[in-house]
Amino acid sequence: MRTGPSPTARALRALEILQERPGVTADQLASLLGVTERAARRYVGILREAGITVESVRGPYGGYRLGRGTRLPPVVFTQEQALGLVMAVLDGQPAAIDADDLIGSALSKVIRALPDSIGRQAAALRAYASATPDRHSARPDPTTTSALVAAVADRRRVLVTYRGRSGEEWDAEVDPWAVVVRYGRWYLLCHSYRADAIRTYRIDRVRAVRQMPHGFTPPDDLDPVAALEENLGAGWQYRTRVLFDASWEKVAPWIRPPMGRLEPDGERCVLVGSTRNPAMYAQEWLAAVPFDFSVEEGPELHAAVATVAARFSAALSPSPPENRPGD
C-alpha cells in the first residue's frame, strides 16, 4: 500500500516552495519535501514538463527559482489556512459576517473559490459565528490607507487633510514613515512640517491624501511600533506626573508607553506624561497598577483620581437599613 504524499502532491509542494523561497538549492528542496536530492530534481522536471519555467543557477549563490512572468496556478489553501483566514477577517472586521459589507463581499469570493469540502466548512464558520465590534476600533477608508502605504513604500512626502477630534480640518505636509495598526486602530507615523515634530494621525480621520514631488529618508533606527507608542504618550492637553511608592523595576511592567515616561527616583519612581482624557487615565490605567501612588502634577488628573477614589469608597460604605412595615 502506498503511504505518504503522492508524486502530484509533492510536485505541487515543490512549486509552493519555489514561490516562497526563490534560490532554494536541490538539497534544501529535498529536505523540505522529505525525499532524496535525486527525487527533488525529478519533481522540478515534472514542473517543467507541465509548462512552468524553473530556472537553475549554478555556483555558491545558485539554486532554483521560477522564471520571470511565470503564470502560476490558483492559490490553494489547506483547511487550517482557510479557516484561519476566515477567523482573522472576522476578528479584525466583525461586519464581514454580512456579505453586503465591503470586506464581507471579498470574503465571499474567497470562500466560493475554495475547494468544496474546505469551502463548506469556511462558509459554516462564517454563517454560525457571531462577532462583537470592538468599540475602540475605527476602520479607515481602504483607498486612503492604500495611498498612504504607497507613499511610505515610495518614500514620497504627502499632503494630508485631517479632521481633528472636535471636527475641525486642516492640511499638513508630512513625511510618512510607517502605517501602524494598534488595538484595532490604524495610525500614520510621520514627521509633520506643520508642527516640525513627530506626529501620529489616525487614518480614519484622514480625509484626503495627495503625493508631493519631494522624497524623504526615514530615520535609520526607526522602530515604528515603539515610536508610535512613545508618541501617543506625549504632547496631549493635560500634563501628568505620578509618584509611585515602589522601585522602577517593579512598576515598569505595568506601565504602557502611552502613559508617559517612567523614571527612577531613588527607591521610588515617577511617571511623567500627558493625556487628553484624565478620567480614562485614572480609572483604566492608574487603577490597574498595583502600587501606591500620589498625583504630583496635573489638577485634572488629581480630580479624576479623586472621583474614582470616591466611587470605590462609596461602594464600601454600609447601606442604611431599610424600613420594614410594622417597624
XYZ file of C-alpha atoms in Angstrom:
327
model
C 0.000 0.000 0.000
C 1.284 3.432 -0.921
C 1.783 5.803 2.053
C 2.715 9.479 2.220
C 2.038 12.250 -0.283
C 1.533 11.331 -3.924
C 4.016 12.466 -6.625
C 1.477 15.086 -7.736
C 1.134 16.437 -4.199
C 4.918 16.598 -3.851
C 5.272 18.403 -7.184
C 2.710 20.996 -6.080
C 4.537 21.343 -2.773
C 7.776 21.869 -4.721
C 6.068 24.661 -6.657
C 4.920 26.253 -3.403
C 8.480 26.121 -2.022
C 9.854 27.759 -5.176
C 7.306 30.561 -4.756
C 8.166 31.090 -1.098
C 11.951 30.587 -1.287
C 13.484 31.723 -4.599
C 17.021 30.379 -4.889
C 16.362 27.201 -2.902
C 19.039 24.585 -3.578
C 18.395 20.979 -4.584
C 19.408 19.621 -1.180
C 17.241 22.204 0.624
C 14.309 21.342 -1.620
C 14.860 17.641 -0.944
C 14.909 18.238 2.814
C 11.698 20.266 2.709
C 9.972 17.617 0.579
C 11.302 14.742 2.675
C 12.863 12.991 -0.333
C 16.294 12.380 -1.806
C 18.070 15.063 -3.814
C 17.596 12.981 -6.944
C 13.847 12.813 -6.326
C 13.734 16.566 -5.749
C 15.314 17.138 -9.147
C 12.702 14.795 -10.646
C 9.875 16.945 -9.200
C 11.496 20.021 -10.723
C 11.452 18.157 -14.030
C 7.737 17.398 -13.592
C 7.047 21.122 -13.141
C 8.998 21.937 -16.289
C 7.069 19.291 -18.246
C 3.855 20.994 -17.062
C 4.992 24.235 -18.726
C 6.213 26.014 -15.578
C 9.554 27.750 -16.144
C 12.005 26.775 -13.414
C 15.439 28.334 -13.803
C 18.573 26.875 -12.195
C 21.706 28.849 -11.367
C 24.999 27.142 -10.585
C 27.530 28.249 -8.001
C 27.554 29.009 -4.251
C 24.714 31.514 -4.636
C 22.744 29.460 -7.129
C 19.588 27.434 -6.814
C 16.148 27.044 -8.338
C 13.757 29.907 -8.969
C 10.650 30.436 -11.049
C 11.151 32.226 -14.346
C 10.040 35.834 -14.672
C 6.438 36.123 -15.860
C 5.573 32.536 -14.943
C 1.804 32.065 -14.825
C 1.060 30.285 -11.577
C -1.971 28.116 -10.785
C -4.688 29.476 -8.471
C -3.825 29.838 -4.791
C -4.727 26.698 -2.843
C -5.452 26.797 0.900
C -5.354 23.928 3.333
C -8.345 23.504 5.636
C -6.435 25.065 8.539
C -5.289 28.022 6.408
C -8.795 28.677 5.077
C -10.466 28.565 8.492
C -7.657 30.649 9.997
C -8.153 33.266 7.276
C -11.908 33.480 7.922
C -11.288 33.755 11.682
C -8.711 36.524 11.190
C -11.062 38.502 8.945
C -13.979 38.234 11.387
C -11.727 39.103 14.307
C -10.448 42.240 12.607
C -13.669 43.151 10.756
C -16.769 41.812 12.540
C -19.033 43.370 9.881
C -17.592 40.895 7.351
C -20.220 38.411 8.571
C -22.561 40.411 6.320
C -21.988 39.552 2.647
C -23.017 43.115 1.673
C -20.102 44.591 3.652
C -17.071 45.638 1.555
C -14.753 43.128 3.270
C -17.632 40.656 3.557
C -18.118 40.585 -0.207
C -14.391 39.955 -0.714
C -14.513 37.141 1.840
C -17.455 35.620 -0.064
C -15.331 35.478 -3.221
C -12.511 33.732 -1.357
C -14.910 31.174 0.121
C -16.501 30.477 -3.281
C -13.048 29.856 -4.775
C -12.150 27.218 -2.183
C -12.472 23.501 -2.882
C -15.938 22.235 -1.997
C -15.043 20.370 1.205
C -12.989 23.252 2.624
C -15.364 25.923 1.321
C -18.328 24.347 3.122
C -16.511 24.481 6.445
C -15.349 28.064 5.897
C -18.883 29.125 4.938
C -20.324 27.372 8.004
C -17.795 29.087 10.269
C -18.809 32.440 8.859
C -22.553 31.687 8.992
C -22.685 30.441 12.578
C -20.064 32.649 14.219
C -21.028 35.891 15.937
C -18.636 38.815 16.288
C -18.894 41.807 18.590
C -17.434 45.023 17.174
C -14.545 46.479 19.160
C -15.798 49.820 20.444
C -12.243 51.163 20.338
C -11.557 50.192 16.731
C -12.021 52.538 13.793
C -11.944 51.310 10.214
C -10.163 53.668 7.781
C -11.058 54.076 4.132
C -9.165 51.425 2.092
C -8.330 53.900 -0.696
C -6.870 56.386 1.782
C -4.912 53.644 3.528
C -3.574 52.342 0.211
C -2.429 55.833 -0.805
C -0.551 56.267 2.477
C 1.047 52.812 2.273
C 2.189 53.585 -1.286
C 3.731 56.861 -0.098
C 5.535 55.025 2.721
C 6.884 52.449 0.254
C 7.933 55.112 -2.296
C 9.317 57.413 0.442
C 7.284 60.262 -1.006
C 6.076 63.269 1.004
C 2.292 63.767 1.122
C -0.195 66.486 1.909
C -2.973 65.140 4.135
C -6.255 66.765 5.030
C -7.014 65.800 8.611
C -10.142 66.101 10.723
C -9.490 66.552 14.439
C -11.489 65.122 17.324
C -13.617 68.263 17.584
C -14.400 68.289 13.854
C -12.018 70.990 12.628
C -9.999 70.226 9.474
C -6.523 71.281 8.425
C -3.837 70.393 5.885
C -0.454 69.054 6.940
C 2.588 68.311 4.797
C 4.240 65.182 6.222
C 6.904 62.564 5.590
C 5.002 59.276 6.039
C 7.355 56.952 7.925
C 5.065 53.998 8.617
C 1.498 52.740 8.911
C 0.930 51.017 12.261
C -2.106 49.039 13.423
C -2.645 49.258 17.195
C -5.583 47.700 19.038
C -7.953 47.955 16.081
C -6.917 51.468 15.060
C -4.750 52.420 12.088
C -2.185 55.184 12.557
C 0.163 57.113 10.291
C 3.520 57.726 11.976
C 5.136 60.706 10.304
C 7.189 63.861 10.566
C 4.903 66.868 10.288
C 6.349 70.035 8.760
C 3.403 71.973 10.135
C 4.392 71.082 13.707
C 8.092 70.426 12.961
C 7.782 67.278 15.093
C 6.849 63.601 15.017
C 3.091 63.130 14.808
C 0.664 60.208 14.800
C -2.517 60.645 12.779
C -5.468 58.282 12.933
C -6.003 57.195 9.352
C -9.806 57.028 9.760
C -9.660 60.818 10.292
C -7.604 61.496 7.154
C -9.997 62.998 4.597
C -7.628 63.287 1.608
C -4.093 62.357 0.541
C -2.029 63.972 -2.188
C 1.534 62.930 -3.061
C 4.147 65.692 -3.271
C 7.210 65.722 -5.567
C 9.625 65.654 -2.623
C 11.211 62.450 -1.361
C 12.442 61.736 2.168
C 14.655 59.357 4.121
C 13.233 57.871 7.347
C 15.460 57.562 10.454
C 17.908 54.668 10.191
C 16.998 53.235 13.604
C 13.247 53.691 13.231
C 11.117 51.216 15.212
C 7.592 52.170 14.059
C 5.724 50.425 16.884
C 7.972 51.798 19.644
C 7.941 55.304 18.130
C 4.151 55.245 17.886
C 3.727 54.096 21.498
C 6.107 56.773 22.752
C 4.443 59.499 20.696
C 0.949 58.571 21.883
C 2.030 59.390 25.456
C 3.366 62.877 24.674
C 2.050 66.234 23.577
C -1.511 65.936 24.919
C -3.528 68.705 26.548
C -3.236 67.718 30.218
C 0.158 67.156 31.826
C 0.603 64.297 34.292
C 3.169 63.442 36.962
C 2.620 60.443 39.243
C 4.978 59.273 42.017
C 4.915 55.536 42.799
C 5.959 54.169 46.185
C 7.892 51.304 44.555
C 11.056 50.817 42.513
C 11.285 51.328 38.783
C 11.878 47.596 38.261
C 8.603 46.692 39.966
C 6.432 49.363 38.349
C 7.816 49.283 34.794
C 5.980 46.078 33.687
C 2.652 47.760 34.498
C 3.276 50.962 32.534
C 2.112 51.219 28.928
C 4.140 53.628 26.733
C 1.160 55.988 26.120
C 1.044 56.644 29.888
C 4.319 58.556 29.679
C 7.981 58.127 30.631
C 8.821 56.206 33.822
C 11.974 57.425 35.594
C 13.774 56.151 38.732
C 13.563 58.415 41.802
C 15.716 56.843 44.475
C 13.858 53.817 45.841
C 10.722 55.042 44.109
C 9.890 56.075 40.541
C 7.959 58.841 38.810
C 5.771 58.716 35.696
C 5.813 61.882 33.568
C 3.498 62.280 30.599
C 0.299 63.838 29.293
C -3.229 62.832 28.369
C -6.299 64.166 26.635
C -8.594 62.069 28.830
C -7.782 62.291 32.570
C -10.819 60.172 33.530
C -9.671 57.271 31.357
C -6.083 57.704 32.554
C -7.225 57.388 36.183
C -9.833 54.639 36.041
C -8.374 52.401 33.316
C -4.614 52.869 33.539
C -3.617 54.031 37.032
C -6.235 51.863 38.740
C -4.625 48.783 37.177
C -1.159 49.481 38.661
C -0.903 47.516 41.961
C 1.320 50.008 43.816
C 0.590 53.045 45.998
C 0.978 56.341 44.190
C 0.343 60.070 44.524
C -0.510 62.580 41.809
C 2.117 65.322 41.915
C 1.120 67.282 38.847
C -1.999 67.793 36.813
C -5.088 69.199 38.560
C -7.309 67.454 36.005
C -5.733 64.071 36.762
C -5.916 64.793 40.502
C -9.658 65.446 40.197
C -10.160 62.324 38.097
C -8.349 60.141 40.665
C -10.424 61.720 43.458
C -13.609 60.816 41.576
C -12.520 57.194 41.196
C -11.497 57.010 44.871
C -14.846 58.428 46.000
C -16.744 55.945 43.863
C -14.854 52.997 45.329
C -15.200 54.359 48.873
C -18.953 54.666 48.407
C -19.066 51.030 47.300
C -17.676 50.004 50.715
C -19.911 52.254 52.845
C -22.634 50.386 54.757
C -26.102 50.927 53.320
C -28.726 52.370 55.687
C -31.201 49.722 56.928
C -34.457 49.564 55.026
C -37.653 50.418 56.922
C -39.833 47.372 57.068
C -43.629 47.526 57.531
C -44.541 47.480 61.218
C -41.189 48.866 62.424
